[in-house]
Amino acid sequence: MLAVGLVAAALGAPPAGAVQLPADEYEEVDVQMLDNDYIPQTLTLDAGTNVVWTNDGRTEHNVIPDDSDAGWKSNTIKPDKTYDHLFDQPGVYGYFCSFHGAPKRGMYGTVIVKNADGTVPKAAKERAPKPRVNGKPRVLRVAEGQRIQKAVDKAAPGDMVLIEPGVYEEAVTVTTDRLVLRGLDRNKVILDGGYTLDNGVKVLDADGVAVENMTARRYTRNGFFWTGVTGYRGSYLTTTRTGDYGVYAFDSTDGIFEHSFASGSPDAGYYIGQCNPCNAVIRDVFAEWNGLGYSGTNASGNLYVIDSVWTKNRAGIVPNSGDGELLAPQHDAVFAGNLVIDNNNDKTPAIDAAVLGSYNGIIAAGANGNLITKNRVIDHEYVGIGALPNPDKTFWSSNDNTFTDNVVEGSGLADLGTLGGDRNCFAGNTFETSRPANIEQVYPCPNAVPAPQDQLPPDPFLADKPPSVDYRKAKTPKPPKLPGMRNPAKARPRSAVDIVIAVDVDAVELPDENAIARFKR
């Protein structure tokens, strides 16, 4: 939205070539920051326009110019806060969020300031992608004491970077398609952010990248992060004590997270957001001591979360709709074969949404058209499995969800329950308590009836709960020693290309209660 703004004091004398304005006025343009987009991404302006960035997302962002000598940049911008800069000289000004992007990658934007005659300046030519020298994939080895980033920068599409055991104090950015980043020992190849670096591995607009068989710890943002890609895979990964998410895919499709462990994140251990269709699967993973085990804001279509263990988080599995990302509302995902047990841990790091969602197993929060089936859900202070609204800036109701063949026990408010929403249905579940009572008769599948009066009470969900614990200080247990991939030194590199997600839900089995035993320390 274009507006006229007023400044409180006179502007200083502009540099040579700048457009001079009256001292008390300028044009102003707003840029909305969501997770993880600038909207609009490109602005074309007259000289003398003030750009105001407002963080309407759920996490922190910043505004960093591509030109490190530009003389302007923001500090960290918290949700609901702003940053502004006056563009008074013609030119093309690229910028990015250093947490979630890089120049022309991931979360980035461009401000084009027109010349005095109204023409548009030309941008600098972009560098062509590096060609492969001999046409054959290579293996680039990294020994302890060397830098992973140096090998990644040398790699061409299809190459593998093979990392020897050691502690690597760096944040790795991948911009090369089809790269395979592999550790030789899942438990001994450790990327350590030291609570100062942002992401262990950040994959920006690079399709088909696979990251496998390593650990990331103590990063201020994420352990392993893909954004803006088609084709991704994270296998045999361990993350702990990260400031946002553990294993994270955003605005990405055709992906797999598998055989992985995530703990100590205030948001979610595993997160897939803003995709439709996602064409993705999370399978055989473990999440503990996070705000949420799984969260998927506006993640819809051919998405499966299956055969995994979720325990000692504030809440277990929470698909949801939200205003902080594009592509709302969330719809059409499958959650099957999961063991969801004792997610009542209020000593974890936690974002506000995780505090609000505490003490629940599987909650469809403003989520729609999902199938929740054959999960075993045990011992939750509030609700085992339920459909609830998500009161974001928009009030998102949960509608058209199907809950079948789950086994739920030990819930404080109700094993199964709803609060508002339409056409949610329940059938074939094993449970003791529900709100409304006799929920499978009140909301039968496939023809659920309008809501009765004895649904879940809202008061417990809105009540004050213990606040977040700093992720650096929480008493998050050390990860157990976990099995890595077989023969990592010789196994053929496998990029994340031509991924087809086709899960036979009928073949997914109800998990045994003892499935958690293999993760005990």
Tab-separated table of C-alpha atoms in Angstrom, residues 265-267 290-291 345-356 465-474:
chain	number	residue	atom	x	y	z
A	265	SER	CA	13.590	-26.896	19.605
A	266	PRO	CA	11.060	-24.289	20.779
A	267	ASP	CA	8.960	-24.663	17.652
A	290	ASN	CA	10.468	-29.838	21.628
A	291	GLY	CA	7.680	-27.303	21.801
A	345	ASN	CA	6.535	-31.690	29.106
A	346	ASP	CA	6.327	-28.049	30.201
A	347	LYS	CA	10.068	-27.762	30.808
A	348	THR	CA	10.957	-27.474	27.122
A	349	PRO	CA	11.739	-24.446	25.014
A	350	ALA	CA	8.469	-23.361	23.393
A	351	ILE	CA	7.067	-20.708	21.096
A	352	ASP	CA	3.720	-19.211	22.126
A	353	ALA	CA	1.759	-21.638	19.938
A	354	ALA	CA	3.476	-24.579	21.614
A	355	VAL	CA	2.674	-23.209	25.074
A	356	LEU	CA	-0.961	-22.819	23.992
A	465	LYS	CA	0.821	-22.496	31.303
A	466	PRO	CA	4.505	-22.610	32.216
A	467	PRO	CA	6.466	-20.343	29.869
A	468	SER	CA	9.223	-21.322	27.497
A	469	VAL	CA	12.601	-22.364	28.804
A	470	ASP	CA	15.589	-20.925	26.925
A	471	TYR	CA	16.684	-23.613	24.460
A	472	ARG	CA	20.281	-23.057	25.541
A	473	LYS	CA	19.437	-23.724	29.190
A	474	ALA	CA	16.663	-26.323	29.079
